[in-house]
Amino acid sequence: MTPQLDGDAVAEPNYDDEFDAIVVGAGLAGSAAALTMANRGLEVLMIERGSSPGAKNVFGGVCYTPTIRELTDFDGAPLERYVAERRFGMLSKSDETAVSISPGEWHEEPHNDSYTVLRGEFDEWFAEQAVEEGTTLVTSTTVTGLVRENGRIVGVETDRPDGTIRAPYVVLAEGGNSLVSESADLKATENRENVAVGVKEVLEFPQRDAVIEDRFRLTDDAGVSYHYFGEGAVGDAFGGGFIYTNDDTISVGVAYRIEDAVAADQSPEETLNAFKSHPAVAPLVRDARTVEYSAKTIPEGGAESIPDLVHDGAAIVGDAAGLVLNNGVHLEGTNMAVESGYHAGNAIARAADQGRVGADALQAYPDALERSFVVQNLERYAWMMDAVEADRDLLFEDLPRAFADAGTEYFRMDRTPKEAHAENAKRAVLDAVGGWTGAAKLALRYRKVVT
Ligand SMILES: Cc1cc2nc3c(=O)[nH]c(=O)nc-3n(C[C@H](O)[C@H](O)[C@H](O)COP(=O)(O)OP(=O)(O)OC[C@H]3O[C@@H](n4cnc5c(N)ncnc54)[C@H](O)[C@@H]3O)c2cc1C
């Protein structure tokens, strides 16, 4: 096994021209690319700025694992809980109207390939899989720029003493804050309206055993993924809140558009605190102690914001390429990161076999991604963010209130006959959506969410 090297601890090994490929960032996309290339016999150097893979990583989060399972032996993966229930809660200021999905099938292996994980542990494990296949991993080292010769990318600049490292191929897997790709003009800086900020706390319950199992009605390794939207989640911002159960902690957070965060009169921390105090959320987090706090950006431009994925000597993967599906119903980036790293790694291995380095030689990567679920899913929901933005007041404020009013009215217990309550409930919703015509238009607009 090739050792993992800590950039701070290593004197000055000379890596220049020693490797076939350099991977920038040991997140999920980077490790998938490194593992794929190493499996195909390439000498790979993976450079990570954190003191270990995942040390700087932030996410909700549920890791979706169908591709990882294909790439490596998944048995030893550090998983927290499998997701046995997905709940979508619509929050007005003081009410919740929720839908919960909990199919029996999710209790069976492979648990719908949806597991809560802690990225510090999970990313380290996944990077180790690449290292076991021969990848050299250097940590505590930041890539500061790319080296070009005659327009072609031929290596990276780092903050190591030996600075420049050359190799025929560079994979940019630096995540959403992709300073290296942007400063090399491989992609444009993301529009603010296409970027969300996520803040998350990991909470533990020091006082009681089995509190997570009791509060979330869980047994064994089962866990939950709760998503919330509406003004009770993030005020009038475009976004939502989430709760995921880990083994003995929970992850609680909010994610919403950066431009709303800038315009808001409260900070992301205050928004998270307000979410945690909502009457539907407060009992779930009561008596919890914060053990970790983190914040990060999420690219959410979708299919239209994918940059050119290949350049002469380089490929961009994962969040750096904007490959995240975040539309209120789905928040998926982990599966897309791994899938893109896998296809990029394969394309580079094939190009290396042919001794070719130009962008055209790497075209197999965008072609494969186009055929995969990654681009297909992003394209399928490309319309959705604009629709949600246009219906923002209705979806985030009026409807949550209307559903809460309708539920209150429908189940109201008094001496009035039920017919009057049912009529009032129907009125509450129809008034919010603009009558039957408005309801039909709304259903037509969002039919692709379910059909
Ligand atoms: C709050 C939040 C919640 C989320 N929840 C979910 C969820 O529940 N499910 C889901 O599927 N997705 C979720 N996502 C999205 C998911 O986290 C990302 O899609 C995924 O992590 C992308 O993987 P990546 O490898 O492309 O990038 P990253 O995971 O960001 O990895 C990039 C790596 O590159 C390193 N790096 C960066 N720059 C340099 C440099 N210059 N030199 C060296 N190393 C560098 C970083 O330290 C990092 O290790 C969430 C994201 C956020 C922010």
mmCIF file of N, CA, C and O in Angstrom, residues 45 66 80 103 118 122-123 134 138 162 220 300 352 361 376 398-399 401 420:
data_model
loop_
_atom_site.group_PDB
_atom_site.id
_atom_site.type_symbol
_atom_site.label_atom_id
_atom_site.label_comp_id
_atom_site.label_asym_id
_atom_site.label_seq_id
_atom_site.Cartn_x
_atom_site.Cartn_y
_atom_site.Cartn_z
ATOM 1 N N LEU A 45 -1.334 10.843 -8.232
ATOM 2 C CA LEU A 45 -1.059 11.642 -7.036
ATOM 3 C C LEU A 45 -2.328 12.418 -6.701
ATOM 4 O O LEU A 45 -2.857 13.136 -7.544
ATOM 5 N N PRO A 66 -24.863 4.110 -4.946
ATOM 6 C CA PRO A 66 -24.913 3.071 -5.976
ATOM 7 C C PRO A 66 -23.606 2.936 -6.756
ATOM 8 O O PRO A 66 -23.225 1.815 -7.114
ATOM 9 N N GLU A 80 -23.221 5.572 9.119
ATOM 10 C CA GLU A 80 -23.878 5.850 10.391
ATOM 11 C C GLU A 80 -25.188 5.060 10.470
ATOM 12 O O GLU A 80 -25.297 4.109 11.213
ATOM 13 N N PRO A 103 -40.907 3.042 3.128
ATOM 14 C CA PRO A 103 -41.205 1.725 2.573
ATOM 15 C C PRO A 103 -40.465 0.604 3.304
ATOM 16 O O PRO A 103 -39.310 0.787 3.708
ATOM 17 N N LEU A 118 -20.639 10.576 8.255
ATOM 18 C CA LEU A 118 -19.889 11.759 8.673
ATOM 19 C C LEU A 118 -18.710 11.845 7.718
ATOM 20 O O LEU A 118 -17.940 10.878 7.584
ATOM 21 N N PHE A 122 -15.941 9.157 6.388
ATOM 22 C CA PHE A 122 -16.283 8.490 5.127
ATOM 23 C C PHE A 122 -15.277 8.842 4.022
ATOM 24 O O PHE A 122 -14.803 7.969 3.292
ATOM 25 N N ASP A 123 -14.942 10.127 3.905
ATOM 26 C CA ASP A 123 -14.007 10.538 2.841
ATOM 27 C C ASP A 123 -12.632 9.905 3.070
ATOM 28 O O ASP A 123 -11.940 9.543 2.116
ATOM 29 N N GLY A 134 -2.947 1.986 -5.045
ATOM 30 C CA GLY A 134 -1.674 2.526 -5.517
ATOM 31 C C GLY A 134 -1.598 4.043 -5.617
ATOM 32 O O GLY A 134 -0.543 4.594 -5.934
ATOM 33 N N VAL A 138 -1.317 13.031 -0.745
ATOM 34 C CA VAL A 138 -0.582 14.019 0.041
ATOM 35 C C VAL A 138 -1.595 14.979 0.658
ATOM 36 O O VAL A 138 -2.415 15.562 -0.049
ATOM 37 N N ASP A 162 8.407 22.240 -2.652
ATOM 38 C CA ASP A 162 8.841 21.932 -4.016
ATOM 39 C C ASP A 162 7.851 22.438 -5.062
ATOM 40 O O ASP A 162 7.973 22.136 -6.240
ATOM 41 N N ASP A 220 -32.384 -0.369 15.724
ATOM 42 C CA ASP A 220 -31.102 -0.799 15.139
ATOM 43 C C ASP A 220 -30.415 0.316 14.355
ATOM 44 O O ASP A 220 -30.248 1.392 14.868
ATOM 45 N N GLU A 300 -26.085 25.255 -7.338
ATOM 46 C CA GLU A 300 -27.390 24.702 -7.688
ATOM 47 C C GLU A 300 -27.900 25.257 -9.019
ATOM 48 O O GLU A 300 -29.083 25.390 -9.238
ATOM 49 N N ALA A 352 -4.640 7.853 -21.861
ATOM 50 C CA ALA A 352 -3.239 7.528 -21.537
ATOM 51 C C ALA A 352 -2.784 6.303 -22.330
ATOM 52 O O ALA A 352 -1.646 6.250 -22.816
ATOM 53 N N ALA A 361 -9.287 13.958 -26.680
ATOM 54 C CA ALA A 361 -8.986 12.592 -26.207
ATOM 55 C C ALA A 361 -9.765 12.269 -24.926
ATOM 56 O O ALA A 361 -9.949 11.106 -24.577
ATOM 57 N N GLN A 376 -28.786 13.371 -17.026
ATOM 58 C CA GLN A 376 -30.220 13.132 -17.283
ATOM 59 C C GLN A 376 -31.085 13.676 -16.145
ATOM 60 O O GLN A 376 -32.117 14.293 -16.380
ATOM 61 N N ASP A 398 -47.596 31.152 1.268
ATOM 62 C CA ASP A 398 -49.066 31.002 1.200
ATOM 63 C C ASP A 398 -49.495 29.538 1.363
ATOM 64 O O ASP A 398 -50.422 29.238 2.121
ATOM 65 N N LEU A 399 -48.822 28.627 0.623
ATOM 66 C CA LEU A 399 -49.269 27.227 0.697
ATOM 67 C C LEU A 399 -49.052 26.579 2.060
ATOM 68 O O LEU A 399 -49.956 25.907 2.578
ATOM 69 N N ARG A 401 -49.101 27.975 4.893
ATOM 70 C CA ARG A 401 -50.156 28.510 5.764
ATOM 71 C C ARG A 401 -51.505 27.897 5.403
ATOM 72 O O ARG A 401 -52.277 27.490 6.267
ATOM 73 N N ALA A 420 -69.282 21.509 6.668
ATOM 74 C CA ALA A 420 -68.853 22.910 6.724
ATOM 75 C C ALA A 420 -67.341 23.006 6.913
ATOM 76 O O ALA A 420 -66.661 23.831 6.284
#
